[in-house]
Amino acid sequence: MRYLYYPGCTLKTTGKVFDDSIKELSKILEIELVELPSWYCCQAIYTSLYDTPSLLLGPIRNLIETQKEDNKLVTACAACYNVLLRAQDSYFKDAILRERIKAYLEEELKNKIKIIHFFELLEEKIELINSLIKKKNDYTLAFYYGCLLTRPKGIALFSNDVNPNRFEKFFSQLGFKVVDFAFKTRCCGSYLTYTVEEAVRECVEKIVVSIDEKVADEKECLILTSCPLCQFNLENYQNKYKIFYFTYFLLSLIKGE
Amino acid sequence: MEINILEEFLEVCDEKIFRCINCGVCSASCPISKFMELTPQRVIFYLINNKEEVLTKNTIWLCASCLNCQARCRKDIDFSRIADALRHIYLREMAKRKLLSELEIDKIKREVLVNSPQQLFIALQRKFVYY
Ligand code: SF4
Ligand code: SF4
């Protein structure tokens, strides 16, 4: 099946391994991903002020581009995913905001675009993935969801589950040991890494402690993520566990590395 | 600073602050509250009581928009939007008085700045630059 794909800025630069592994994986799994023509920054965070609709122009423009070709859009960066979803939600909920954005763009978003996380496509291909994995290793996997896939409630992918576990299910169906740890949806500290490092250090430490409680042998445990921010903060502020993008991990299993 | 903070706030943000029952669940669920001069719940309390000091407390710069509080608030209040609005009110006010202190890039560690994901850096600018 053919999908429009929105990589976002980070996946083209510091998060290139994420983008590369998504592209390679989808080739192997016969998912046709076509980059959204003339896509650009999603504006990184969702902010809405009554008097400044320009704060939402970026994500809405990307969705308008999408609408010219399709009614769904695939993305994998947790931040882009979250911003696109929230912007679209505000756009359709708030008539005044919608009118102002329309007036500015001279184009409108007619219907809701289905924003799909790349993981949802992998879920559909689980049997194929299972048959392609050459060598199973004995790692225990801790999937760190973070904030952006799980909140705000009612909007994000996993926001209706008190305790999201789709990633754990996915990987245990592939035959892995998975750990369910209490802090898997807690904040990693986000952009405070620039301004209040202690806060990030503490956030990361709490996540690590919460994994510790569930893991017998820490050398055998990997953290997986779908968020470039989490990847950065968890790589920088702890060195107990290795952390990978989940697509990179899957790809290396399939390639038998 | 002498501004009518409540009025200014209501002009830019439609978050339903008057619904707040001051239960403090937001403060209790906030992973950053330990570092805050005023907890989220108290910021809302100050705001409702039109106390402009909220603008000079570090809370508005510390909220990481993680939405932990939003997911738990039984009155459906999203504190991250309140913090965003207050931050912008502050930045605009400073700009009006030509007092805008630039984001001090020099103070950020070089290795963090160079290696951090683009998304994070743009988020930083979105939080500290006025619109
Ligand atoms: S959790 Fe909600 S109702 Fe309770 S104090 Fe915080 S904002 Fe107010
Ligand atoms: S959104 Fe802000 S105030 Fe709410 S829990 Fe997260 S950091 Fe704390």
mmCIF file of C-alpha atoms and ligand atoms in Angstrom:
data_model
loop_
_atom_site.group_PDB
_atom_site.id
_atom_site.type_symbol
_atom_site.label_atom_id
_atom_site.label_comp_id
_atom_site.label_asym_id
_atom_site.label_seq_id
_atom_site.Cartn_x
_atom_site.Cartn_y
_atom_site.Cartn_z
ATOM 1 C CA MET A 1 0.000 0.000 0.000
ATOM 2 C CA ARG A 2 1.136 3.527 -0.768
ATOM 3 C CA TYR A 3 1.394 6.134 1.969
ATOM 4 C CA LEU A 4 2.494 9.715 2.127
ATOM 5 C CA TYR A 5 5.293 10.031 4.631
ATOM 6 C CA TYR A 6 6.241 13.051 6.700
ATOM 7 C CA PRO A 7 9.794 12.718 8.048
ATOM 8 C CA GLY A 8 10.248 16.078 9.770
ATOM 9 C CA CYS A 9 13.477 18.023 10.256
ATOM 10 C CA THR A 10 15.116 15.900 12.913
ATOM 11 C CA LEU A 11 14.880 12.683 10.937
ATOM 12 C CA LYS A 12 16.783 14.316 8.145
ATOM 13 C CA THR A 13 19.630 15.459 10.348
ATOM 14 C CA THR A 14 20.514 14.261 13.851
ATOM 15 C CA GLY A 15 17.925 11.499 13.695
ATOM 16 C CA LYS A 16 19.005 10.187 10.321
ATOM 17 C CA VAL A 17 19.344 6.589 11.521
ATOM 18 C CA PHE A 18 15.666 6.702 12.364
ATOM 19 C CA ASP A 19 14.698 7.866 8.871
ATOM 20 C CA ASP A 20 17.074 5.451 7.130
ATOM 21 C CA SER A 21 15.825 2.487 9.104
ATOM 22 C CA ILE A 22 12.195 3.389 8.410
ATOM 23 C CA LYS A 23 12.877 3.582 4.694
ATOM 24 C CA GLU A 24 14.802 0.326 4.604
ATOM 25 C CA LEU A 25 12.238 -1.470 6.744
ATOM 26 C CA SER A 26 9.347 -0.338 4.625
ATOM 27 C CA LYS A 27 11.115 -1.513 1.480
ATOM 28 C CA ILE A 28 11.621 -4.947 2.988
ATOM 29 C CA LEU A 29 8.042 -5.083 4.217
ATOM 30 C CA GLU A 30 6.619 -3.747 0.980
ATOM 31 C CA ILE A 31 5.114 -0.651 2.441
ATOM 32 C CA GLU A 32 5.428 2.100 -0.129
ATOM 33 C CA LEU A 33 6.359 5.361 1.587
ATOM 34 C CA VAL A 34 6.433 8.484 -0.538
ATOM 35 C CA GLU A 35 7.728 11.662 1.037
ATOM 36 C CA LEU A 36 5.137 14.398 1.219
ATOM 37 C CA PRO A 37 6.023 16.899 -1.541
ATOM 38 C CA SER A 38 7.359 20.188 -0.216
ATOM 39 C CA TRP A 39 6.959 19.313 3.427
ATOM 40 C CA TYR A 40 8.566 21.501 6.034
ATOM 41 C CA CYS A 41 8.947 21.953 9.782
ATOM 42 C CA CYS A 42 5.931 21.071 11.930
ATOM 43 C CA GLN A 43 6.989 23.944 14.265
ATOM 44 C CA ALA A 44 8.329 21.492 16.847
ATOM 45 C CA ILE A 45 5.847 22.148 19.618
ATOM 46 C CA TYR A 46 2.174 22.801 19.795
ATOM 47 C CA THR A 47 1.406 26.283 21.070
ATOM 48 C CA SER A 48 -1.857 28.070 20.671
ATOM 49 C CA LEU A 49 -2.504 31.646 21.579
ATOM 50 C CA TYR A 50 -5.829 33.208 20.742
ATOM 51 C CA ASP A 51 -4.329 36.169 18.995
ATOM 52 C CA THR A 52 -1.570 34.379 17.103
ATOM 53 C CA PRO A 53 -2.927 31.744 14.727
ATOM 54 C CA SER A 54 0.443 31.806 12.959
ATOM 55 C CA LEU A 55 1.719 29.438 15.641
ATOM 56 C CA LEU A 56 -0.261 26.653 13.996
ATOM 57 C CA LEU A 57 0.349 27.467 10.345
ATOM 58 C CA GLY A 58 3.225 25.022 9.901
ATOM 59 C CA PRO A 59 1.406 21.818 10.806
ATOM 60 C CA ILE A 60 -1.814 22.874 9.073
ATOM 61 C CA ARG A 61 0.047 23.695 5.874
ATOM 62 C CA ASN A 62 1.577 20.243 5.870
ATOM 63 C CA LEU A 63 -1.870 18.729 6.247
ATOM 64 C CA ILE A 64 -3.200 20.856 3.395
ATOM 65 C CA GLU A 65 -0.344 19.570 1.227
ATOM 66 C CA THR A 66 -1.353 16.049 2.203
ATOM 67 C CA GLN A 67 -4.965 16.620 1.286
ATOM 68 C CA LYS A 68 -3.975 17.351 -2.303
ATOM 69 C CA GLU A 69 -2.979 13.723 -2.731
ATOM 70 C CA ASP A 70 -4.397 11.580 0.006
ATOM 71 C CA ASN A 71 -6.374 11.549 3.238
ATOM 72 C CA LYS A 72 -3.728 9.955 5.405
ATOM 73 C CA LEU A 73 -0.201 10.765 6.449
ATOM 74 C CA VAL A 74 2.418 8.562 8.059
ATOM 75 C CA THR A 75 4.968 9.929 10.478
ATOM 76 C CA ALA A 76 7.318 8.408 12.998
ATOM 77 C CA CYS A 77 8.911 11.235 14.978
ATOM 78 C CA ALA A 78 6.914 11.398 18.189
ATOM 79 C CA ALA A 79 7.095 15.187 18.218
ATOM 80 C CA CYS A 80 5.860 15.699 14.655
ATOM 81 C CA TYR A 81 3.166 13.153 15.305
ATOM 82 C CA ASN A 82 1.977 14.981 18.400
ATOM 83 C CA VAL A 83 2.095 18.480 16.903
ATOM 84 C CA LEU A 84 0.235 17.456 13.737
ATOM 85 C CA LEU A 85 -2.467 15.748 15.768
ATOM 86 C CA ARG A 86 -2.970 18.586 18.220
ATOM 87 C CA ALA A 87 -2.929 21.278 15.559
ATOM 88 C CA GLN A 88 -5.517 19.401 13.539
ATOM 89 C CA ASP A 89 -7.633 18.870 16.628
ATOM 90 C CA SER A 90 -7.644 22.599 17.462
ATOM 91 C CA TYR A 91 -8.339 23.478 13.853
ATOM 92 C CA PHE A 92 -11.517 21.443 13.753
ATOM 93 C CA LYS A 93 -12.663 22.221 17.279
ATOM 94 C CA ASP A 94 -12.224 25.956 17.209
ATOM 95 C CA ALA A 95 -14.233 27.709 14.478
ATOM 96 C CA ILE A 96 -12.693 31.134 15.086
ATOM 97 C CA LEU A 97 -9.189 29.794 14.850
ATOM 98 C CA ARG A 98 -10.115 27.899 11.708
ATOM 99 C CA GLU A 99 -11.466 31.018 10.016
ATOM 100 C CA ARG A 100 -8.360 32.972 10.856
ATOM 101 C CA ILE A 101 -6.027 30.318 9.563
ATOM 102 C CA LYS A 102 -8.098 30.006 6.417
ATOM 103 C CA ALA A 103 -7.973 33.740 5.844
ATOM 104 C CA TYR A 104 -4.243 33.660 6.200
ATOM 105 C CA LEU A 105 -3.486 30.646 4.046
ATOM 106 C CA GLU A 106 -6.200 31.250 1.453
ATOM 107 C CA GLU A 107 -6.594 27.496 1.437
ATOM 108 C CA GLU A 108 -8.433 25.271 3.778
ATOM 109 C CA LEU A 109 -8.191 21.856 5.263
ATOM 110 C CA LYS A 110 -11.486 20.281 4.301
ATOM 111 C CA ASN A 111 -11.520 16.980 6.106
ATOM 112 C CA LYS A 112 -9.538 15.457 8.888
ATOM 113 C CA ILE A 113 -6.358 13.760 7.738
ATOM 114 C CA LYS A 114 -5.739 10.393 9.326
ATOM 115 C CA ILE A 115 -2.360 10.777 10.976
ATOM 116 C CA ILE A 116 -0.750 7.378 11.296
ATOM 117 C CA HIS A 117 2.266 6.458 13.349
ATOM 118 C CA PHE A 118 4.699 4.187 11.509
ATOM 119 C CA PHE A 119 4.379 1.662 14.316
ATOM 120 C CA GLU A 120 0.732 1.109 13.375
ATOM 121 C CA LEU A 121 1.854 -0.053 9.933
ATOM 122 C CA LEU A 122 4.350 -2.431 11.486
ATOM 123 C CA GLU A 123 1.640 -3.910 13.673
ATOM 124 C CA GLU A 124 -0.210 -4.965 10.542
ATOM 125 C CA LYS A 125 2.914 -6.661 9.228
ATOM 126 C CA ILE A 126 3.819 -8.572 12.343
ATOM 127 C CA GLU A 127 3.634 -12.015 10.793
ATOM 128 C CA LEU A 128 5.891 -11.030 7.929
ATOM 129 C CA ILE A 129 8.340 -9.442 10.349
ATOM 130 C CA ASN A 130 8.346 -12.566 12.462
ATOM 131 C CA SER A 131 9.161 -14.722 9.477
ATOM 132 C CA LEU A 132 11.987 -12.399 8.415
ATOM 133 C CA ILE A 133 13.867 -12.254 11.679
ATOM 134 C CA LYS A 134 16.837 -14.503 11.215
ATOM 135 C CA LYS A 135 18.309 -14.706 14.640
ATOM 136 C CA LYS A 136 16.506 -13.930 17.890
ATOM 137 C CA ASN A 137 18.711 -12.499 20.578
ATOM 138 C CA ASP A 138 18.146 -12.717 24.299
ATOM 139 C CA TYR A 139 17.714 -9.045 25.007
ATOM 140 C CA THR A 140 15.054 -7.835 27.347
ATOM 141 C CA LEU A 141 13.306 -4.797 25.894
ATOM 142 C CA ALA A 142 12.037 -1.789 27.763
ATOM 143 C CA PHE A 143 9.914 0.376 25.513
ATOM 144 C CA TYR A 144 9.956 3.980 26.645
ATOM 145 C CA TYR A 145 6.801 5.728 25.390
ATOM 146 C CA GLY A 146 7.470 9.197 26.779
ATOM 147 C CA CYS A 147 4.919 12.015 26.630
ATOM 148 C CA LEU A 148 4.239 12.691 23.007
ATOM 149 C CA LEU A 149 2.679 9.396 22.011
ATOM 150 C CA THR A 150 0.588 9.131 25.138
ATOM 151 C CA ARG A 151 -0.812 12.598 25.769
ATOM 152 C CA PRO A 152 -2.965 14.704 25.577
ATOM 153 C CA LYS A 153 -5.692 12.374 26.598
ATOM 154 C CA GLY A 154 -8.230 11.604 23.922
ATOM 155 C CA ILE A 155 -5.911 12.671 21.111
ATOM 156 C CA ALA A 156 -2.601 10.831 21.069
ATOM 157 C CA LEU A 157 -2.128 7.262 19.905
ATOM 158 C CA PHE A 158 -2.003 5.602 23.305
ATOM 159 C CA SER A 159 -3.827 8.217 25.305
ATOM 160 C CA ASN A 160 -6.870 6.150 26.056
ATOM 161 C CA ASP A 161 -4.955 3.440 27.809
ATOM 162 C CA VAL A 162 -4.083 3.988 31.429
ATOM 163 C CA ASN A 163 -1.183 1.692 30.880
ATOM 164 C CA PRO A 164 -0.248 1.537 27.211
ATOM 165 C CA ASN A 165 1.186 -1.809 26.163
ATOM 166 C CA ARG A 166 0.922 -2.137 22.390
ATOM 167 C CA PHE A 167 4.663 -1.988 21.925
ATOM 168 C CA GLU A 168 5.192 -4.633 24.600
ATOM 169 C CA LYS A 169 2.603 -6.854 22.954
ATOM 170 C CA PHE A 170 4.231 -6.378 19.583
ATOM 171 C CA PHE A 171 7.672 -7.340 20.772
ATOM 172 C CA SER A 172 6.538 -10.219 22.916
ATOM 173 C CA GLN A 173 4.706 -11.624 19.902
ATOM 174 C CA LEU A 174 8.075 -11.524 18.179
ATOM 175 C CA GLY A 175 9.399 -13.637 21.003
ATOM 176 C CA PHE A 176 11.178 -11.061 23.139
ATOM 177 C CA LYS A 177 11.187 -10.638 26.868
ATOM 178 C CA VAL A 178 9.684 -7.242 27.610
ATOM 179 C CA VAL A 179 9.551 -5.244 30.817
ATOM 180 C CA ASP A 180 6.638 -3.180 31.911
ATOM 181 C CA PHE A 181 8.039 -0.348 34.034
ATOM 182 C CA ALA A 182 6.170 2.310 35.922
ATOM 183 C CA PHE A 183 7.852 5.368 34.405
ATOM 184 C CA LYS A 184 7.490 4.433 30.757
ATOM 185 C CA THR A 185 5.252 7.423 30.041
ATOM 186 C CA ARG A 186 7.007 9.953 32.302
ATOM 187 C CA CYS A 187 8.716 12.998 30.847
ATOM 188 C CA CYS A 188 12.449 12.811 29.962
ATOM 189 C CA GLY A 189 12.858 16.529 30.685
ATOM 190 C CA SER A 190 12.518 17.646 27.086
ATOM 191 C CA TYR A 191 14.054 20.996 26.139
ATOM 192 C CA LEU A 192 15.061 21.711 29.744
ATOM 193 C CA THR A 193 18.258 19.967 28.711
ATOM 194 C CA TYR A 194 19.395 23.401 27.494
ATOM 195 C CA THR A 195 18.389 25.368 30.537
ATOM 196 C CA VAL A 196 17.953 23.282 33.688
ATOM 197 C CA GLU A 197 20.100 20.212 33.319
ATOM 198 C CA GLU A 198 19.487 19.021 36.897
ATOM 199 C CA ALA A 199 15.818 18.607 36.118
ATOM 200 C CA VAL A 200 16.563 16.402 33.110
ATOM 201 C CA ARG A 201 19.105 14.423 35.089
ATOM 202 C CA GLU A 202 16.489 13.735 37.719
ATOM 203 C CA CYS A 203 13.795 12.786 35.199
ATOM 204 C CA VAL A 204 16.125 10.361 33.447
ATOM 205 C CA GLU A 205 17.349 8.889 36.701
ATOM 206 C CA LYS A 206 13.808 8.125 37.772
ATOM 207 C CA ILE A 207 13.126 6.355 34.500
ATOM 208 C CA VAL A 208 16.285 4.290 34.906
ATOM 209 C CA VAL A 209 15.467 3.366 38.493
ATOM 210 C CA SER A 210 12.030 2.294 37.417
ATOM 211 C CA ILE A 211 13.558 -0.027 34.777
ATOM 212 C CA ASP A 212 16.086 -1.309 37.310
ATOM 213 C CA GLU A 213 13.287 -2.529 39.505
ATOM 214 C CA LYS A 214 12.034 -4.819 36.769
ATOM 215 C CA VAL A 215 15.250 -6.067 35.212
ATOM 216 C CA ALA A 216 17.364 -8.859 36.611
ATOM 217 C CA ASP A 217 20.403 -8.424 34.384
ATOM 218 C CA GLU A 218 20.897 -4.873 33.234
ATOM 219 C CA LYS A 219 23.491 -5.770 30.603
ATOM 220 C CA GLU A 220 20.850 -7.676 28.737
ATOM 221 C CA CYS A 221 18.316 -4.874 28.650
ATOM 222 C CA LEU A 222 17.812 -2.315 25.872
ATOM 223 C CA ILE A 223 15.588 0.727 25.848
ATOM 224 C CA LEU A 224 13.629 1.371 22.654
ATOM 225 C CA THR A 225 12.036 4.654 21.696
ATOM 226 C CA SER A 226 10.280 6.447 18.863
ATOM 227 C CA CYS A 227 11.230 9.957 19.913
ATOM 228 C CA PRO A 228 14.403 11.865 18.999
ATOM 229 C CA LEU A 229 14.203 13.949 22.186
ATOM 230 C CA CYS A 230 13.924 10.939 24.437
ATOM 231 C CA GLN A 231 16.727 9.293 22.501
ATOM 232 C CA PHE A 232 18.945 12.321 23.078
ATOM 233 C CA ASN A 233 18.192 12.805 26.755
ATOM 234 C CA LEU A 234 18.376 9.136 27.635
ATOM 235 C CA GLU A 235 21.614 8.729 25.757
ATOM 236 C CA ASN A 236 23.189 11.730 27.407
ATOM 237 C CA TYR A 237 22.091 11.515 30.993
ATOM 238 C CA GLN A 238 22.534 7.839 31.749
ATOM 239 C CA ASN A 239 24.892 5.137 30.585
ATOM 240 C CA LYS A 240 23.459 2.061 32.152
ATOM 241 C CA TYR A 241 21.216 1.055 29.285
ATOM 242 C CA LYS A 242 21.675 1.349 25.556
ATOM 243 C CA ILE A 243 18.854 3.110 23.768
ATOM 244 C CA PHE A 244 17.772 2.663 20.140
ATOM 245 C CA TYR A 245 15.025 3.749 17.808
ATOM 246 C CA PHE A 246 12.677 0.796 17.589
ATOM 247 C CA THR A 247 12.867 0.734 13.796
ATOM 248 C CA TYR A 248 16.649 0.565 13.892
ATOM 249 C CA PHE A 249 16.461 -2.342 16.290
ATOM 250 C CA LEU A 250 13.949 -4.222 14.141
ATOM 251 C CA LEU A 251 15.981 -3.658 11.022
ATOM 252 C CA SER A 252 19.151 -5.012 12.599
ATOM 253 C CA LEU A 253 17.223 -8.133 13.648
ATOM 254 C CA ILE A 254 15.997 -8.657 10.124
ATOM 255 C CA LYS A 255 19.449 -8.113 8.706
ATOM 256 C CA GLY A 256 20.816 -10.513 11.304
ATOM 257 C CA GLU A 257 23.358 -8.016 12.670
ATOM 258 C CA MET B 1 5.541 45.228 36.394
ATOM 259 C CA GLU B 2 2.043 46.568 36.875
ATOM 260 C CA ILE B 3 -0.072 44.803 34.380
ATOM 261 C CA ASN B 4 -3.484 43.317 34.757
ATOM 262 C CA ILE B 5 -2.339 39.770 34.404
ATOM 263 C CA LEU B 6 -5.731 38.120 34.528
ATOM 264 C CA GLU B 7 -7.149 40.341 31.836
ATOM 265 C CA GLU B 8 -4.124 39.862 29.604
ATOM 266 C CA PHE B 9 -4.305 36.143 30.120
ATOM 267 C CA LEU B 10 -7.957 35.851 29.198
ATOM 268 C CA GLU B 11 -7.231 37.713 26.022
ATOM 269 C CA VAL B 12 -4.752 35.186 24.702
ATOM 270 C CA CYS B 13 -5.732 31.875 26.244
ATOM 271 C CA ASP B 14 -9.045 30.057 26.487
ATOM 272 C CA GLU B 15 -7.964 27.484 29.022
ATOM 273 C CA LYS B 16 -10.759 27.256 31.590
ATOM 274 C CA ILE B 17 -8.864 28.372 34.674
ATOM 275 C CA PHE B 18 -11.997 29.180 36.671
ATOM 276 C CA ARG B 19 -12.929 25.539 36.664
ATOM 277 C CA CYS B 20 -9.859 24.761 38.780
ATOM 278 C CA ILE B 21 -10.767 23.363 42.184
ATOM 279 C CA ASN B 22 -7.243 23.791 43.483
ATOM 280 C CA CYS B 23 -6.898 20.127 44.277
ATOM 281 C CA GLY B 24 -3.167 20.106 43.554
ATOM 282 C CA VAL B 25 -3.154 16.924 41.505
ATOM 283 C CA CYS B 26 -1.278 18.789 38.773
ATOM 284 C CA SER B 27 1.489 19.800 41.157
ATOM 285 C CA ALA B 28 1.713 16.300 42.538
ATOM 286 C CA SER B 29 2.008 14.712 39.120
ATOM 287 C CA CYS B 30 4.480 17.206 37.696
ATOM 288 C CA PRO B 31 7.971 15.716 37.289
ATOM 289 C CA ILE B 32 9.517 19.186 37.400
ATOM 290 C CA SER B 33 7.545 20.741 40.272
ATOM 291 C CA LYS B 34 10.416 20.219 42.694
ATOM 292 C CA PHE B 35 12.373 22.835 40.771
ATOM 293 C CA MET B 36 9.522 25.317 40.561
ATOM 294 C CA GLU B 37 9.125 28.429 42.711
ATOM 295 C CA LEU B 38 5.372 28.095 42.398
ATOM 296 C CA THR B 39 3.722 24.784 41.663
ATOM 297 C CA PRO B 40 1.270 24.628 38.726
ATOM 298 C CA GLN B 41 -1.757 24.660 40.994
ATOM 299 C CA ARG B 42 -0.499 27.769 42.790
ATOM 300 C CA VAL B 43 0.221 29.518 39.517
ATOM 301 C CA ILE B 44 -3.434 29.071 38.617
ATOM 302 C CA PHE B 45 -4.449 30.310 42.059
ATOM 303 C CA TYR B 46 -2.267 33.415 41.701
ATOM 304 C CA LEU B 47 -3.611 33.995 38.241
ATOM 305 C CA ILE B 48 -7.253 33.810 39.280
ATOM 306 C CA ASN B 49 -6.450 36.262 42.037
ATOM 307 C CA ASN B 50 -4.812 38.543 39.528
ATOM 308 C CA LYS B 51 -1.372 38.444 41.099
ATOM 309 C CA GLU B 52 1.142 39.504 38.519
ATOM 310 C CA GLU B 53 4.002 37.809 40.402
ATOM 311 C CA VAL B 54 3.276 34.665 38.413
ATOM 312 C CA LEU B 55 5.208 36.272 35.613
ATOM 313 C CA THR B 56 8.391 36.529 37.604
ATOM 314 C CA LYS B 57 8.379 32.985 38.972
ATOM 315 C CA ASN B 58 10.441 30.355 37.208
ATOM 316 C CA THR B 59 7.508 27.989 36.725
ATOM 317 C CA ILE B 60 6.501 29.417 33.370
ATOM 318 C CA TRP B 61 9.987 28.680 31.989
ATOM 319 C CA LEU B 62 10.205 25.241 33.544
ATOM 320 C CA CYS B 63 7.007 23.610 32.386
ATOM 321 C CA ALA B 64 8.189 21.024 29.870
ATOM 322 C CA SER B 65 4.728 20.611 28.291
ATOM 323 C CA CYS B 66 4.771 16.931 29.181
ATOM 324 C CA LEU B 67 1.019 16.992 29.899
ATOM 325 C CA ASN B 68 1.261 14.651 32.851
ATOM 326 C CA CYS B 69 -0.921 17.119 34.731
ATOM 327 C CA GLN B 70 -3.383 17.442 31.853
ATOM 328 C CA ALA B 71 -3.874 13.695 31.758
ATOM 329 C CA ARG B 72 -4.736 13.675 35.451
ATOM 330 C CA CYS B 73 -6.674 16.880 35.985
ATOM 331 C CA ARG B 74 -10.289 15.995 36.572
ATOM 332 C CA LYS B 75 -11.347 19.443 35.427
ATOM 333 C CA ASP B 76 -9.696 19.050 32.042
ATOM 334 C CA ILE B 77 -7.257 21.883 32.439
ATOM 335 C CA ASP B 78 -4.074 21.856 30.395
ATOM 336 C CA PHE B 79 -1.476 23.711 32.436
ATOM 337 C CA SER B 80 1.089 23.674 29.653
ATOM 338 C CA ARG B 81 -1.095 26.065 27.665
ATOM 339 C CA ILE B 82 -1.378 28.363 30.680
ATOM 340 C CA ALA B 83 2.407 28.397 31.027
ATOM 341 C CA ASP B 84 2.772 29.086 27.303
ATOM 342 C CA ALA B 85 0.396 32.019 27.494
ATOM 343 C CA LEU B 86 2.098 33.514 30.560
ATOM 344 C CA ARG B 87 5.475 33.163 28.927
ATOM 345 C CA HIS B 88 4.288 35.021 25.887
ATOM 346 C CA ILE B 89 2.678 37.748 27.969
ATOM 347 C CA TYR B 90 5.984 38.224 29.744
ATOM 348 C CA LEU B 91 8.039 38.261 26.545
ATOM 349 C CA ARG B 92 5.689 40.691 24.839
ATOM 350 C CA GLU B 93 5.675 42.984 27.839
ATOM 351 C CA MET B 94 9.455 42.992 27.896
ATOM 352 C CA ALA B 95 9.590 43.647 24.175
ATOM 353 C CA LYS B 96 7.225 46.565 24.578
ATOM 354 C CA ARG B 97 9.586 48.063 27.122
ATOM 355 C CA LYS B 98 12.585 47.228 24.981
ATOM 356 C CA LEU B 99 13.889 45.061 27.784
ATOM 357 C CA LEU B 100 13.822 41.807 25.930
ATOM 358 C CA SER B 101 16.673 39.738 27.247
ATOM 359 C CA GLU B 102 17.894 37.485 24.513
ATOM 360 C CA LEU B 103 18.019 33.797 25.064
ATOM 361 C CA GLU B 104 21.527 33.294 26.368
ATOM 362 C CA ILE B 105 22.841 30.804 23.874
ATOM 363 C CA ASP B 106 26.351 31.213 25.270
ATOM 364 C CA LYS B 107 25.266 29.703 28.543
ATOM 365 C CA ILE B 108 24.146 26.484 26.930
ATOM 366 C CA LYS B 109 26.781 23.789 26.889
ATOM 367 C CA ARG B 110 28.362 23.502 23.494
ATOM 368 C CA GLU B 111 28.174 19.754 23.213
ATOM 369 C CA VAL B 112 24.480 19.834 24.032
ATOM 370 C CA LEU B 113 23.837 22.580 21.510
ATOM 371 C CA VAL B 114 25.729 20.876 18.721
ATOM 372 C CA ASN B 115 24.403 17.365 19.191
ATOM 373 C CA SER B 116 20.820 18.014 20.153
ATOM 374 C CA PRO B 117 18.018 17.118 17.763
ATOM 375 C CA GLN B 118 16.653 19.934 15.601
ATOM 376 C CA GLN B 119 13.232 19.445 17.075
ATOM 377 C CA LEU B 120 14.520 20.213 20.538
ATOM 378 C CA PHE B 121 16.341 23.333 19.438
ATOM 379 C CA ILE B 122 13.339 24.716 17.645
ATOM 380 C CA ALA B 123 11.218 23.945 20.697
ATOM 381 C CA LEU B 124 13.648 25.994 22.766
ATOM 382 C CA GLN B 125 13.269 28.941 20.436
ATOM 383 C CA ARG B 126 9.527 28.599 20.444
ATOM 384 C CA LYS B 127 9.553 28.781 24.215
ATOM 385 C CA PHE B 128 11.912 31.695 24.655
ATOM 386 C CA VAL B 129 11.267 33.958 21.699
ATOM 387 C CA TYR B 130 8.234 36.165 21.561
ATOM 388 C CA TYR B 131 5.477 36.172 18.942
HETATM 389 S S1 SF4 C 1 -5.314 19.230 38.817
HETATM 390 FE FE1 SF4 C 1 -6.700 20.566 37.658
HETATM 391 S S2 SF4 C 1 -8.301 21.156 39.121
HETATM 392 FE FE2 SF4 C 1 -6.609 20.296 40.325
HETATM 393 S S3 SF4 C 1 -5.392 22.086 40.907
HETATM 394 FE FE3 SF4 C 1 -4.499 21.304 39.017
HETATM 395 S S4 SF4 C 1 -5.516 22.448 37.379
HETATM 396 FE FE4 SF4 C 1 -6.730 22.738 39.227
HETATM 397 S S1 SF4 C 2 2.870 19.924 31.549
HETATM 398 FE FE1 SF4 C 2 4.244 21.262 32.733
HETATM 399 S S2 SF4 C 2 3.218 21.572 34.692
HETATM 400 FE FE2 SF4 C 2 2.201 19.836 33.694
HETATM 401 S S3 SF4 C 2 3.244 18.050 34.564
HETATM 402 FE FE3 SF4 C 2 4.307 18.586 32.666
HETATM 403 S S4 SF4 C 2 6.003 19.947 33.261
HETATM 404 FE FE4 SF4 C 2 4.547 19.831 34.978
#
